[in-house]
Coordinates of C-alpha atoms in Angstrom, one line a residue:
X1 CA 105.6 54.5 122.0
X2 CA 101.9 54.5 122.5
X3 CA 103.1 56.0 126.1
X4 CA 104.4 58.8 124.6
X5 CA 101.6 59.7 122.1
X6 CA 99.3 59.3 124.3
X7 CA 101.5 62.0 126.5
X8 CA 101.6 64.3 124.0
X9 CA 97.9 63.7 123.6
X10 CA 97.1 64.9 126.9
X11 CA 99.2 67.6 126.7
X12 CA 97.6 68.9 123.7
X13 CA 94.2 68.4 124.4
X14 CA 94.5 70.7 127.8
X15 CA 97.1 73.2 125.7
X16 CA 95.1 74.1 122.6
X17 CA 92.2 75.2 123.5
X18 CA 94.2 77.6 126.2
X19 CA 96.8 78.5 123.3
X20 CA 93.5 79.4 121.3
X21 CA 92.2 82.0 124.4
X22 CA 95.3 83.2 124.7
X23 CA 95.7 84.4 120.6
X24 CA 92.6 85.6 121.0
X25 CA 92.4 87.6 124.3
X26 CA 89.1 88.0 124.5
X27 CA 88.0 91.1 126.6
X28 CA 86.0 88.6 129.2
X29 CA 88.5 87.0 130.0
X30 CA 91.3 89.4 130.5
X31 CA 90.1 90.3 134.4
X32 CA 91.3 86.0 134.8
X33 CA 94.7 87.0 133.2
X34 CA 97.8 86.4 136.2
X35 CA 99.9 89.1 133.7
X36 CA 98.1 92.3 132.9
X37 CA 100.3 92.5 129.6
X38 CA 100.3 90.7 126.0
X39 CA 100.9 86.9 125.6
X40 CA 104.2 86.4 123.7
X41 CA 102.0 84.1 120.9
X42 CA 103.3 85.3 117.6
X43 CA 107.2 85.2 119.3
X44 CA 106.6 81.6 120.4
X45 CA 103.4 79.7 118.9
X46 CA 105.4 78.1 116.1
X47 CA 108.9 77.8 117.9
X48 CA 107.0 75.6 120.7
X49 CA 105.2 73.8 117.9
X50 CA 109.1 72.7 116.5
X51 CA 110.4 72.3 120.1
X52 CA 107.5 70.0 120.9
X53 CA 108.3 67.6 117.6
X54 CA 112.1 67.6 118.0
X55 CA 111.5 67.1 121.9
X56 CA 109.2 64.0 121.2
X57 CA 111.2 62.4 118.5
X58 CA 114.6 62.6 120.7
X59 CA 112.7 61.0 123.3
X60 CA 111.4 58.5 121.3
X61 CA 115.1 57.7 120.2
X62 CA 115.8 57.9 123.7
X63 CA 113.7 55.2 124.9
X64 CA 114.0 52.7 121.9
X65 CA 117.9 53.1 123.3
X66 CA 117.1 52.4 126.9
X67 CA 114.4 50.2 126.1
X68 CA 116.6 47.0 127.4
X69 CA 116.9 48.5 130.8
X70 CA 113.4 49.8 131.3
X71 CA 111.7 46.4 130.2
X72 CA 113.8 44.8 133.4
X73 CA 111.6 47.2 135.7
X74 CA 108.6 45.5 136.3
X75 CA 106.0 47.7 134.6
X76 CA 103.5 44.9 133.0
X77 CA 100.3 44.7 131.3
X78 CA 98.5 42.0 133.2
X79 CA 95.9 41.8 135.5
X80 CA 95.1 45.4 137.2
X81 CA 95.5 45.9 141.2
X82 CA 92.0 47.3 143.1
X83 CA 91.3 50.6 142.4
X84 CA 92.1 52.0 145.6
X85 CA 95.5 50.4 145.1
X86 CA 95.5 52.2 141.7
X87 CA 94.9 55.8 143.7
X88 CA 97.7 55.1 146.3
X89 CA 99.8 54.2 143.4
X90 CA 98.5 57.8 141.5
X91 CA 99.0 59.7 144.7
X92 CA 102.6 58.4 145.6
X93 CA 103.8 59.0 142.1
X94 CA 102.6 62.4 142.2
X95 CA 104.8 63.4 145.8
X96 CA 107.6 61.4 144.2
X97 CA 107.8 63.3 141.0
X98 CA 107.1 66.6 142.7
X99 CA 109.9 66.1 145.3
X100 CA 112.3 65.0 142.5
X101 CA 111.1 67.5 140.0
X102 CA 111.7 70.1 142.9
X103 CA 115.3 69.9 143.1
X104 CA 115.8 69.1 139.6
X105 CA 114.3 72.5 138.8
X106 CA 116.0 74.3 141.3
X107 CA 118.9 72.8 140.7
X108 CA 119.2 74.2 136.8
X109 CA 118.6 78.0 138.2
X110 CA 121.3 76.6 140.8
X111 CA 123.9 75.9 138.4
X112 CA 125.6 78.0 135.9
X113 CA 126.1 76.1 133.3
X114 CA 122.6 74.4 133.0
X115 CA 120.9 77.9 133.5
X116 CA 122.7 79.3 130.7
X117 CA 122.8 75.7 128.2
X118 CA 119.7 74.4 129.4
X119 CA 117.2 75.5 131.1
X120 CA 117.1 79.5 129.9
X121 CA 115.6 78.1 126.7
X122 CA 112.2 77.7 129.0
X123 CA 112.7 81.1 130.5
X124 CA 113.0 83.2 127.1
X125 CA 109.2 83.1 127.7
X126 CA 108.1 85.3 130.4
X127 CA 104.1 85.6 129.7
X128 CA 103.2 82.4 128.7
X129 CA 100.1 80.5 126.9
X130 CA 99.2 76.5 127.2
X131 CA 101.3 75.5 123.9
X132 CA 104.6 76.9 125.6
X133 CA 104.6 74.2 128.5
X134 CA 107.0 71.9 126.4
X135 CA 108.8 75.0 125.2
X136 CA 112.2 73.6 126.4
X137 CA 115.4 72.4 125.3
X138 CA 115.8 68.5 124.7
X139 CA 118.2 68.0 127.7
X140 CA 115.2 69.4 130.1
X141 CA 112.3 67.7 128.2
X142 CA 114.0 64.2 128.7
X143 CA 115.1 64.6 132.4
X144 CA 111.2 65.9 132.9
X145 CA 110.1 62.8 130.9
X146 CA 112.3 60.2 132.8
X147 CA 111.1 61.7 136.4
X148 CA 107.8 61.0 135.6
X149 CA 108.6 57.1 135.0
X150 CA 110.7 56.9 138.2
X151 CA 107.9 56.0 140.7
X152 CA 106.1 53.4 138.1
X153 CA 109.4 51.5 137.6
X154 CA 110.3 51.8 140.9
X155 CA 106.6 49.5 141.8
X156 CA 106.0 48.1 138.8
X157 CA 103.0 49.2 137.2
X158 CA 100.4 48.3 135.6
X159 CA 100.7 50.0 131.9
X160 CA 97.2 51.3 132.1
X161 CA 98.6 52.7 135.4
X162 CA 101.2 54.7 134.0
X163 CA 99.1 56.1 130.8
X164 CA 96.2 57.6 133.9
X165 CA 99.4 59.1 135.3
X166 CA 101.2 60.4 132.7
X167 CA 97.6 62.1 131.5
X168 CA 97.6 63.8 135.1
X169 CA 101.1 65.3 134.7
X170 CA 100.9 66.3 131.1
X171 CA 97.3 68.2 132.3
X172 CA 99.4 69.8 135.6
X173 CA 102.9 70.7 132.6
X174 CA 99.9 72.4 130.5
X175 CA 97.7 74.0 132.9
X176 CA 100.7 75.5 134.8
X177 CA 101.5 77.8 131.3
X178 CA 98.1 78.8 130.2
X179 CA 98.5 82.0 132.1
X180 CA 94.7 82.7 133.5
X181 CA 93.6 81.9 137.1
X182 CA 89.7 81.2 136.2
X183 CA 87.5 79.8 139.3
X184 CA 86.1 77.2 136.7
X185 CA 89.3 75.6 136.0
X186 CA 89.0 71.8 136.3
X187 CA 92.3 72.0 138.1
X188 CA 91.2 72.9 141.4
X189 CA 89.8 69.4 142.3
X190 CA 93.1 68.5 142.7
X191 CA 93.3 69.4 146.2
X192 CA 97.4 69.3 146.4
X193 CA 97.6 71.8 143.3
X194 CA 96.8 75.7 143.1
X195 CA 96.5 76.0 139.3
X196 CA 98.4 78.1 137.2
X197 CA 99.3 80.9 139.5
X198 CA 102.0 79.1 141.3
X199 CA 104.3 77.8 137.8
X200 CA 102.9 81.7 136.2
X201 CA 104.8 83.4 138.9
X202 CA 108.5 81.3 138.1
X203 CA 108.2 82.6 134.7
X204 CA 107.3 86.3 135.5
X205 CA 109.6 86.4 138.3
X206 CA 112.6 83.5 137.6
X207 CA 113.6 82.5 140.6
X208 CA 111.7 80.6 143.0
X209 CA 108.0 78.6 142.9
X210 CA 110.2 75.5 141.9
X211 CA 107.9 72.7 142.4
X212 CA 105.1 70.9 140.1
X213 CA 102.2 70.1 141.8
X214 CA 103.0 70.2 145.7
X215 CA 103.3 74.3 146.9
X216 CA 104.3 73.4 150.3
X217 CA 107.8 71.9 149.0
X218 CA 109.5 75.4 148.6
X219 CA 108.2 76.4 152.4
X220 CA 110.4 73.3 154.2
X221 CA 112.2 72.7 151.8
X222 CA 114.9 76.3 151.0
X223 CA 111.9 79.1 152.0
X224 CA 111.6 79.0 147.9
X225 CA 108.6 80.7 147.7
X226 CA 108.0 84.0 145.4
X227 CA 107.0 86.5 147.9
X228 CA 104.8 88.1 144.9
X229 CA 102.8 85.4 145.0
X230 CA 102.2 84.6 148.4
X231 CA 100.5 88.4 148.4
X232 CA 98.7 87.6 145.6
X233 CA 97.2 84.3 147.1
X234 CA 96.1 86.7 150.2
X235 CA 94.5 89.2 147.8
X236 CA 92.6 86.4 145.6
X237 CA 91.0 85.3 149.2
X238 CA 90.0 88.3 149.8
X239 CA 87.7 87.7 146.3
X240 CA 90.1 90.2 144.4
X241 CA 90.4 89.1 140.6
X242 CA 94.0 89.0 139.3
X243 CA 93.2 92.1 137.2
X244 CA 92.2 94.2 140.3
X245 CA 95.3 92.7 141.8
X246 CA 97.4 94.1 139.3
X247 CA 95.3 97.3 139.0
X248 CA 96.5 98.1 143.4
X249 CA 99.0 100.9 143.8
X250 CA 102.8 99.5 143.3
X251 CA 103.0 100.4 147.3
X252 CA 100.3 98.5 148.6
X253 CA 100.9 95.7 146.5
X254 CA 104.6 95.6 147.6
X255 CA 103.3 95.7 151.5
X256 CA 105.2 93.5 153.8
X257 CA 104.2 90.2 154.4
X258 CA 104.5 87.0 157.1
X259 CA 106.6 84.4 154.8
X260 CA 108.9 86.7 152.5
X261 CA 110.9 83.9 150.7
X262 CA 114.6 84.0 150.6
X263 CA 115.0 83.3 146.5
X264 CA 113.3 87.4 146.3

């Protein structure tokens, strides 16, 4: 339980302030915006708010029911490994729940059924702001949720462990929906993850871009990349912002380019 509020903690702490930007769309900050169009706030603000409390207490249920089977995993609250253990630990649970997340993800625009029952609850929201990361249905929320605690069951962590993880992935599941690509963002220290670009273009363009953190999974693993955003990537080196990117003529922007990916 304390697990799981201190999730939604973390989650809340990075999706507020970005939910708050984004009702207010101030003129300064509209050149940083990934989509030159509205946020969908007054549609969604309070429909994320329900899905966020319903989501939380089905998982709660969830693991007071599975609670016999995840105390038998190791996780403990003893004496804490050496730091740089701790970041090996960090780092492998990040590639392990970005390479499961991967084909999870794809797997629900893969399949019928779960598109339709499932994961098109996410994808009513095309333009989105920080509060709609967890703007899913239950089924989703939960899977998400029990990828996360794959890698520290699998070793064993240390609880303290597991709450500096599960921080790290509620930041990456909030920043990935707050729908600006600003220089200042905290996010770029992470030197595996490109911000909120990469998650912004699966919602503008659906398919494709399936990953969490790790880019590089949709190049070897399906050529899963959105093309739109591999040109944008080029034009934001070039020290474009993403308003002058969207501001280029639909020709040039649509110009042909050295890793097209298949799922366009």
């Amino acid at each position: 339980m304390a697990t799981l509020a201190i999730s939604m903690a973390a989650f809340l702490t990075v999706a507020i302030p970005w939910t708050i930007v984004a009702w207010l769309d101030p003129q300064s900050m509209r050149k940083y915006k990934i989509q030159q169009k509205p946020f969908e706030f007054d549609r969604f603000f309070w429909p994320s708010v329900g899905r966020i409390i319903q989501n939380n207490i089905i998982l709660a249920a969830l693991l007071v029911l599975f609670w016999p089977l995840i105390k038998l995993s190791g996780v403990h609250d003893g004496a804490l490994p050496a730091w740089y253990i701790i970041i090996i630990q960090l780092l492998f649970f990040v590639f392990l729940d970005d390479f499961l997340y991967y084909w999870m993800h794809r797997y629900m625009h893969e399949n019928k059924w779960l598109l339709r029952h499932v994961h098109s609850v996410h994808h009513r929201i095309r333009n989105t702001c920080g509060i709609n990361g967890n703007y899913m249905h239950w089924l989703e929320f939960s899977l998400t949720a029990f990828l996360t605690l794959v890698g520290p069951m699998l070793i064993g962590a240390h609880i303290y462990v597991i709450w500096i993880w599960v921080i790290i992935r509620q930041f990456e599941g909030a920043d990935g929906h707050i729908g600006y690509d600003v220089p200042w963002n905290p996010a770029h220290l992470f030197p595996v993850y490109q911000g909120p670009v990469y998650h912004d273009f699966h919602h503008a363009k659906f398919k494709g871009n399936y990953a969490g953190f790790l880019p590089y999974l949709d190049k070897y693993l399906g050529q899963t990349h959105i093309a739109a955003y591999l040109r944008y990537l080029e034009e934001r080196k070039k020290g474009l912002s993403p308003q002058q990117i969207a501001d280029q003529p639909s020709a040039q922007r649509k110009r042909p380019t050295t890793a097209v990916s298949s799922a366009q």
